[in-house]
PDB file of C-alpha atoms in Angstrom:
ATOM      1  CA  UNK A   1      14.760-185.373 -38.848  1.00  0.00           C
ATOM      2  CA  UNK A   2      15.318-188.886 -36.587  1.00  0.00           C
ATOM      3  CA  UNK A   3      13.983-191.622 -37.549  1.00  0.00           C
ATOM      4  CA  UNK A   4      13.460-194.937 -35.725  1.00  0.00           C
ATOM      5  CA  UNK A   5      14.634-198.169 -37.858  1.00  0.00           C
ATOM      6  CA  UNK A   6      13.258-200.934 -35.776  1.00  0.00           C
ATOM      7  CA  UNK A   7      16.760-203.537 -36.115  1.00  0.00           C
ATOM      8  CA  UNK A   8      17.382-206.929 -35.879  1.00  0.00           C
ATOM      9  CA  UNK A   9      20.499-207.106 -37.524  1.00  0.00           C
ATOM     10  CA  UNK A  10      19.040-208.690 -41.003  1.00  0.00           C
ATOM     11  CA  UNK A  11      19.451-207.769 -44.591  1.00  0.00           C
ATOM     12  CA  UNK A  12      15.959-205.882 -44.543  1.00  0.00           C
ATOM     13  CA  UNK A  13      16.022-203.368 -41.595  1.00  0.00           C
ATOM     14  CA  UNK A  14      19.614-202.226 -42.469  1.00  0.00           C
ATOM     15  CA  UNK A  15      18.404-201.750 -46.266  1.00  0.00           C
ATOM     16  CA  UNK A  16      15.756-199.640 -45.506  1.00  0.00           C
ATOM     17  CA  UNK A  17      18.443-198.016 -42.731  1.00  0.00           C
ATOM     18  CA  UNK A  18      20.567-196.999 -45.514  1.00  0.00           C
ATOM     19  CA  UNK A  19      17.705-196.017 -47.596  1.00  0.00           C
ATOM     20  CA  UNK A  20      16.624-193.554 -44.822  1.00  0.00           C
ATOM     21  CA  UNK A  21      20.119-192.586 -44.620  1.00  0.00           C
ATOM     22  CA  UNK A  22      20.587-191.753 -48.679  1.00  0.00           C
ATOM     23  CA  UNK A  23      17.660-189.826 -47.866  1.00  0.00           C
ATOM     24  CA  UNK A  24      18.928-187.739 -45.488  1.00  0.00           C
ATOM     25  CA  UNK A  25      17.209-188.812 -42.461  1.00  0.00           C
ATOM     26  CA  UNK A  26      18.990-189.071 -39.135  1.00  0.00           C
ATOM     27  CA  UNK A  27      18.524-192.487 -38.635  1.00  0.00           C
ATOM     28  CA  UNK A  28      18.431-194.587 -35.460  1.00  0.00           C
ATOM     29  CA  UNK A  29      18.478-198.428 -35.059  1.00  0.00           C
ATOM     30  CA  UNK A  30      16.306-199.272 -32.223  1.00  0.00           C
ATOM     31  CA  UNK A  31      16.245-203.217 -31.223  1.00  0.00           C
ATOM     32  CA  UNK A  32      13.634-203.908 -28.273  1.00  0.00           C
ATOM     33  CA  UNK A  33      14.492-205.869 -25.636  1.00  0.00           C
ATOM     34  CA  UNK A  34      12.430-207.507 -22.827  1.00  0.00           C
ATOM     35  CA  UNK A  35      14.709-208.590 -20.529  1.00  0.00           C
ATOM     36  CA  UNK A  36      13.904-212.471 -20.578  1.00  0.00           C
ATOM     37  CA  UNK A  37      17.135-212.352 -22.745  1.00  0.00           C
ATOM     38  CA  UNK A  38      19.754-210.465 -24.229  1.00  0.00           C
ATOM     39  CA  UNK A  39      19.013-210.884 -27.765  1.00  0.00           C
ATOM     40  CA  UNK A  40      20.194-207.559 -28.696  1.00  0.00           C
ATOM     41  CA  UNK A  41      23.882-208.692 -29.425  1.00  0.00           C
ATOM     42  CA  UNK A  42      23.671-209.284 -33.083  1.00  0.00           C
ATOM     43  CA  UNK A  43      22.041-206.296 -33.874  1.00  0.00           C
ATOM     44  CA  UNK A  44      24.494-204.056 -32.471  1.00  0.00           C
ATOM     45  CA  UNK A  45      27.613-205.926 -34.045  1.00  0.00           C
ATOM     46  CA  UNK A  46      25.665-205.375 -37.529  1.00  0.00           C
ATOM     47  CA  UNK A  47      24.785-201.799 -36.535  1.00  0.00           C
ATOM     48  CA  UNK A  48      28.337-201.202 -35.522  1.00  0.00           C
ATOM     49  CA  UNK A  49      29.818-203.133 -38.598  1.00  0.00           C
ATOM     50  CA  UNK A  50      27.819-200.954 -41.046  1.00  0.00           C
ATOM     51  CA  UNK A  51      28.550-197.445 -39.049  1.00  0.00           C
ATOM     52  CA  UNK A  52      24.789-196.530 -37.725  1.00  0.00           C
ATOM     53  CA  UNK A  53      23.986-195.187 -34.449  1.00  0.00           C
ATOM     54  CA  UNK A  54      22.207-198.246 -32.167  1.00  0.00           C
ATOM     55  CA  UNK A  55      19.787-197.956 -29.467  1.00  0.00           C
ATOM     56  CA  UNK A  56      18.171-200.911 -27.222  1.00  0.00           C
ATOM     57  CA  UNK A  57      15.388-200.416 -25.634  1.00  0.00           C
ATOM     58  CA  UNK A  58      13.779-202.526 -23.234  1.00  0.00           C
ATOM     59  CA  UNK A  59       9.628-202.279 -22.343  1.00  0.00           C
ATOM     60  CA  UNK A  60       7.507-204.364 -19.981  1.00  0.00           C
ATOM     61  CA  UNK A  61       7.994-208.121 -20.404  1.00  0.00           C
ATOM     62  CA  UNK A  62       4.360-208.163 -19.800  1.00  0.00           C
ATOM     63  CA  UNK A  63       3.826-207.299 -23.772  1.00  0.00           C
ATOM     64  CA  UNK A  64       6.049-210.637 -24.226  1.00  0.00           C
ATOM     65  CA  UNK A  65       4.634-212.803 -22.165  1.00  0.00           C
ATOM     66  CA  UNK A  66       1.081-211.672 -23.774  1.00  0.00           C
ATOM     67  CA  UNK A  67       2.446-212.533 -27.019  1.00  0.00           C
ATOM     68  CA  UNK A  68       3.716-216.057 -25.847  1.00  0.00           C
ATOM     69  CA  UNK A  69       0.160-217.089 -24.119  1.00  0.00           C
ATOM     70  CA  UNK A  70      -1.412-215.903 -27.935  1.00  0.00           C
ATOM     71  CA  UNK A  71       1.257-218.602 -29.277  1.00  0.00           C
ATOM     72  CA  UNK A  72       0.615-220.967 -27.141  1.00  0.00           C
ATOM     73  CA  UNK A  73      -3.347-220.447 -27.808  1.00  0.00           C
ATOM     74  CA  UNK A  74      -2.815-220.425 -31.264  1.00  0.00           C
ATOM     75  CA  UNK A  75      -0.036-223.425 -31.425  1.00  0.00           C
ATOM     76  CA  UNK A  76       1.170-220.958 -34.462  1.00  0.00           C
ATOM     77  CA  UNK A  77       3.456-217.547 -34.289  1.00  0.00           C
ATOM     78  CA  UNK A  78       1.379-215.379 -36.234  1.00  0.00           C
ATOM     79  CA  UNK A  79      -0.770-213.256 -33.857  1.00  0.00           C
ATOM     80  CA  UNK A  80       1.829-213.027 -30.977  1.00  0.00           C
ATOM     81  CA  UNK A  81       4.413-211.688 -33.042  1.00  0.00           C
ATOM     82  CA  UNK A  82       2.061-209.181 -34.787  1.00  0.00           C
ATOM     83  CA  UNK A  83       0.895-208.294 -31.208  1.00  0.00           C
ATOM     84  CA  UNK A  84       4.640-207.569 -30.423  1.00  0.00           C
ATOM     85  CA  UNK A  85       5.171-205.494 -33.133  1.00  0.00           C
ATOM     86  CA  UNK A  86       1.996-203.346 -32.983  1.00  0.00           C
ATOM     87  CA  UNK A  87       2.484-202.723 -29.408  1.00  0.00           C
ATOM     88  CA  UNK A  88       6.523-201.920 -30.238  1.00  0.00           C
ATOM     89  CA  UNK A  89       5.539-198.872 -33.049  1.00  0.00           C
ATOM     90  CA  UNK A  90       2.703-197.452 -31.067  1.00  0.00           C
ATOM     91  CA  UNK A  91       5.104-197.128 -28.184  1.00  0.00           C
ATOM     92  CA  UNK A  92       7.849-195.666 -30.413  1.00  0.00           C
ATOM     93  CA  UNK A  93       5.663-193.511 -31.340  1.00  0.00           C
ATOM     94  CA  UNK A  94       5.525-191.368 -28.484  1.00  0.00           C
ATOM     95  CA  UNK A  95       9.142-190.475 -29.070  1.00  0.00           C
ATOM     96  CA  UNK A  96       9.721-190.663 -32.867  1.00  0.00           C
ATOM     97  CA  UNK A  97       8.145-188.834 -35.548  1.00  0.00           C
ATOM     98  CA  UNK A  98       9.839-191.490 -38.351  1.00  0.00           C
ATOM     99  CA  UNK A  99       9.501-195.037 -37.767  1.00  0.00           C
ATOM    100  CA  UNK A 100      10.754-197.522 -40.485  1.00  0.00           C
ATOM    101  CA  UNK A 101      11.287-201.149 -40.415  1.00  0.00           C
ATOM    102  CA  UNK A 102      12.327-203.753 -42.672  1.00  0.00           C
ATOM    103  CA  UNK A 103       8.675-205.485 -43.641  1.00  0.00           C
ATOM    104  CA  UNK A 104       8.583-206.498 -46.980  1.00  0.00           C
ATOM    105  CA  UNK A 105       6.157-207.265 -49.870  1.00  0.00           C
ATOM    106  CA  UNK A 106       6.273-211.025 -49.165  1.00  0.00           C
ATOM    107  CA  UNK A 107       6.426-210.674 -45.386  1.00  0.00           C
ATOM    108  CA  UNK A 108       2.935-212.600 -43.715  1.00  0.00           C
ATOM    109  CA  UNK A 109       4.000-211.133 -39.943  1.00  0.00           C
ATOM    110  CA  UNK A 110       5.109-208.785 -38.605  1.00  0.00           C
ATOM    111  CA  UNK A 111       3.069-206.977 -40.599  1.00  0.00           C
ATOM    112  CA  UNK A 112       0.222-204.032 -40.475  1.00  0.00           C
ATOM    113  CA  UNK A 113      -2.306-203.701 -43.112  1.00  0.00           C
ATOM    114  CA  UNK A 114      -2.837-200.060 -45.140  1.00  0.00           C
ATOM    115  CA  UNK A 115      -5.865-199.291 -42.943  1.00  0.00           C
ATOM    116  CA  UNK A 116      -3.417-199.827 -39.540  1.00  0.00           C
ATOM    117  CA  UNK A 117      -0.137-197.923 -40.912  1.00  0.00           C
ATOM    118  CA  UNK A 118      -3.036-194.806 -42.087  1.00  0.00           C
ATOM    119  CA  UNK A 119      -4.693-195.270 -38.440  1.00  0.00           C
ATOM    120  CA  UNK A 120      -1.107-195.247 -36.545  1.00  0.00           C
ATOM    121  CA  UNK A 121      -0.088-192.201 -38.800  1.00  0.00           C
ATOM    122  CA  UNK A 122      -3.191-189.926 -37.799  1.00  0.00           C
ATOM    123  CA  UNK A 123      -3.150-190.525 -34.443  1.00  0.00           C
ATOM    124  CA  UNK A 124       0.217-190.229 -33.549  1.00  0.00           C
ATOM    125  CA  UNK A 125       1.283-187.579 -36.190  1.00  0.00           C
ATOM    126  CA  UNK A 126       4.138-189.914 -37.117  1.00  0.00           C
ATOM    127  CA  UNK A 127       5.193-191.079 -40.499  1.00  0.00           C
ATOM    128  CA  UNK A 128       5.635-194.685 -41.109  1.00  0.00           C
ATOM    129  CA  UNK A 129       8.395-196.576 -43.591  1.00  0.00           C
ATOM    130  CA  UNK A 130       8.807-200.266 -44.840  1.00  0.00           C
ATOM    131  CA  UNK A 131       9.530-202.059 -47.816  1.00  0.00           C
ATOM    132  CA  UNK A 132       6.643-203.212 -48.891  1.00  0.00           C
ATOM    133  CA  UNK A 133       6.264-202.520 -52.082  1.00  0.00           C
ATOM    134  CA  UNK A 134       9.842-204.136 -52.559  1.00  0.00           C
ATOM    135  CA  UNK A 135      10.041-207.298 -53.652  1.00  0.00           C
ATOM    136  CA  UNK A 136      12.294-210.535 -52.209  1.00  0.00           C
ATOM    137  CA  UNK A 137      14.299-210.670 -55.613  1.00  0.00           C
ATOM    138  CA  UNK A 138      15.009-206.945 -55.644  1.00  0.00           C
ATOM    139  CA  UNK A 139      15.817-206.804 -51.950  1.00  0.00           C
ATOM    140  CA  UNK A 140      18.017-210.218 -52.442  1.00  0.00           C
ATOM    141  CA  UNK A 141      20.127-208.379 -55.101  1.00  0.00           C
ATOM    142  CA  UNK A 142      20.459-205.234 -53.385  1.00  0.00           C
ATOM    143  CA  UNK A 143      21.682-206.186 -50.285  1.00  0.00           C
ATOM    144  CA  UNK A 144      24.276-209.113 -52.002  1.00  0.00           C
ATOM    145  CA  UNK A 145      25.490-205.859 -53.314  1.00  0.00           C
ATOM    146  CA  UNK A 146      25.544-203.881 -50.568  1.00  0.00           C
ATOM    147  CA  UNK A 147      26.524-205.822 -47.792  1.00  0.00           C
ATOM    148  CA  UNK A 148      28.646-208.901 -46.359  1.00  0.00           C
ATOM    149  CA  UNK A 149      26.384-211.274 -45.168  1.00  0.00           C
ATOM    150  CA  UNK A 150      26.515-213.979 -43.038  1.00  0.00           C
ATOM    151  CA  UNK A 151      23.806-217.297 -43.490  1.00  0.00           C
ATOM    152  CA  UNK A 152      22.878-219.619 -41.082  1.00  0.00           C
ATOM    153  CA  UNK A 153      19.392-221.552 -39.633  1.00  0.00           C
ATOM    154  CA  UNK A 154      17.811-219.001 -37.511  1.00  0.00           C
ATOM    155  CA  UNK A 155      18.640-219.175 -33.655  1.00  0.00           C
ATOM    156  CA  UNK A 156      18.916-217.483 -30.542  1.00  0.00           C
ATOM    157  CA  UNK A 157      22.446-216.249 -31.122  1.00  0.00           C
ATOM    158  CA  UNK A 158      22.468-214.935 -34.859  1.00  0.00           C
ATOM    159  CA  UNK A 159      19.532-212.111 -34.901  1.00  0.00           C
ATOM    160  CA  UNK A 160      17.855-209.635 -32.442  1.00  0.00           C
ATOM    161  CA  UNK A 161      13.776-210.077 -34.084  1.00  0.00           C
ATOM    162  CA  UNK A 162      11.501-210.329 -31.588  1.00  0.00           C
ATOM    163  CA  UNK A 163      11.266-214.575 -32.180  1.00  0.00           C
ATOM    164  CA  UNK A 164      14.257-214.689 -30.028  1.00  0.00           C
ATOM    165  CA  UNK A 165      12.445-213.875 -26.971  1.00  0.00           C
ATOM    166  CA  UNK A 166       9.393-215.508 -27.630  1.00  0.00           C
ATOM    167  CA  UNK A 167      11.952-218.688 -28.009  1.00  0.00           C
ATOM    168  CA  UNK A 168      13.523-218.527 -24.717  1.00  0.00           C
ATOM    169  CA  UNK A 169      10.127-217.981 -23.203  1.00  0.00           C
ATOM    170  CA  UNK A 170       7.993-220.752 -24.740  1.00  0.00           C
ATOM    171  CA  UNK A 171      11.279-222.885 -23.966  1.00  0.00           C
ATOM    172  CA  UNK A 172      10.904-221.989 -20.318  1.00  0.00           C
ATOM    173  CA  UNK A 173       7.019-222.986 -20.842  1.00  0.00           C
ATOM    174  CA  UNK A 174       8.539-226.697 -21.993  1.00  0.00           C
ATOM    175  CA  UNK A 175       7.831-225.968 -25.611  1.00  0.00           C
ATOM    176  CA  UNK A 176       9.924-227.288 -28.431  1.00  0.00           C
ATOM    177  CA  UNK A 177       9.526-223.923 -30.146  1.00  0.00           C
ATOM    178  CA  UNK A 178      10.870-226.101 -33.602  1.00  0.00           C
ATOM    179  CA  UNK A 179       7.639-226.800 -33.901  1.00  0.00           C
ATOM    180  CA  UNK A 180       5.707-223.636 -33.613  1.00  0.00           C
ATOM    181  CA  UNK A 181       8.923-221.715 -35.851  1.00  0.00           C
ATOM    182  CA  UNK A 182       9.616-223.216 -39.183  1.00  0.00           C
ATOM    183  CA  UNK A 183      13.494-223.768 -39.568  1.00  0.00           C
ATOM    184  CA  UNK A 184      14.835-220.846 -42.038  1.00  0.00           C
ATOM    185  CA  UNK A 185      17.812-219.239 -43.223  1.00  0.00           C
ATOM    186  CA  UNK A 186      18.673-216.187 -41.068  1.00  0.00           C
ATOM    187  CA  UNK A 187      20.868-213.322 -42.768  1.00  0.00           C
ATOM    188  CA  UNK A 188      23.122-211.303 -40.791  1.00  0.00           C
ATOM    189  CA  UNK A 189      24.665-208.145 -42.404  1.00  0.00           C
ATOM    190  CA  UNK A 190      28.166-208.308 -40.744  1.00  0.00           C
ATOM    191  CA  UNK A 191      29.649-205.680 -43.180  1.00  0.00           C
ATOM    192  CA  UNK A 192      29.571-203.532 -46.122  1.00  0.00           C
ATOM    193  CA  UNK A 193      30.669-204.928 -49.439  1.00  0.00           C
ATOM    194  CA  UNK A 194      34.306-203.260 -50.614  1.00  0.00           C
ATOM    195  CA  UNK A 195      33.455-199.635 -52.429  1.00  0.00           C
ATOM    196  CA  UNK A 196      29.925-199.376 -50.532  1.00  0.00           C
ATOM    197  CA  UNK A 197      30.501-197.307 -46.802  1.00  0.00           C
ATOM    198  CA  UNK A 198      28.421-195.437 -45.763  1.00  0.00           C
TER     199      UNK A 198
END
């Protein structure tokens, strides 16, 4: 059976891509695109570096530019990201009947609560994967073990999540976007650790 890993090139999506894969799932990275930028670069170096089929798809930028007038409402990321990603699996849905992505335990956004993932499952018939009931620690260790990672403050250039867009945009808007993001550490899987291919 396919299934759908929503990808941005991080440590989480391609854990629970190999998870799915261990599994025996015919898994699919899937990065969405928008068009207000290419952003979808470092997700298919990571896909390709790791061995996993990737697909970008692009939908209406209308869905970002909704997101981007909630951030801009909201001076905080929260409910436009959420909004993205909402939008993104009920979409998906139409065409998958798996759809994973890497949302952890920890994660605040993107992020659906139980009573959302049970209300997306019954009415689209679909079946829908994270990690949350991993931990930070646990995921840490697993991918350090897994895969060859490369650190580095979070930009336009080193992942393919949604904030990329939503950057350009409110940049566009005349927003200094470092102060509606948080500066973090982004990690990149570039490779698999020696003795661990896929």
């Amino acid at each position: 059976m396919k299934a759908a890993v929503l990808y941005s090139g991080g440590k989480d999506s391609s854990l629970m891509a190999v998870i799915l894969d261990k599994l025996g799932y015919d898994v699919e990275l899937v990065t969405i695109n928008f068009g207000k930028f290419n952003s979808s670069i470092p997700a298919a170096q990571s896909a390709e570096s790791l061995n996993f089929k990737h697909k970008v798809i692009q939908l209406d930028q209308q869905i970002l530019n909704d997101a981007v007038d909630m951030i801009i409402r909201d001076n905080f990321p929260n409910n436009g990201i959420n909004h993205i990603h909402h939008t993104v699996l009920e979409i998906l849905s139409d065409d998958y009947e798996v759809i994973a992505d890497g949302t952890r335990r920890e994660d605040r956004i993107p992020k659906l609560t139980f009573s959302e993932i049970q209300s997306l499952e019954d009415r689209k018939n679909i079946q829908y994967l994270n990690l949350t009931g991993i931990g930070y620690k646990t995921i840490n260790d697993t991918c350090d073990r897994l895969f060859n990672l490369q650190k580095a403050e979070s930009d336009i250039h080193n992942s393919s999540d949604y904030e990329m867009e939503i950057r350009v945009l409110l940049q566009e808007k005349g927003y200094n976007t470092d102060e509606i993001f948080p500066q973090h550490i982004q990690s990149r899987v570039i490779g698999w650790k020696e003795n661990e291919q896929k």
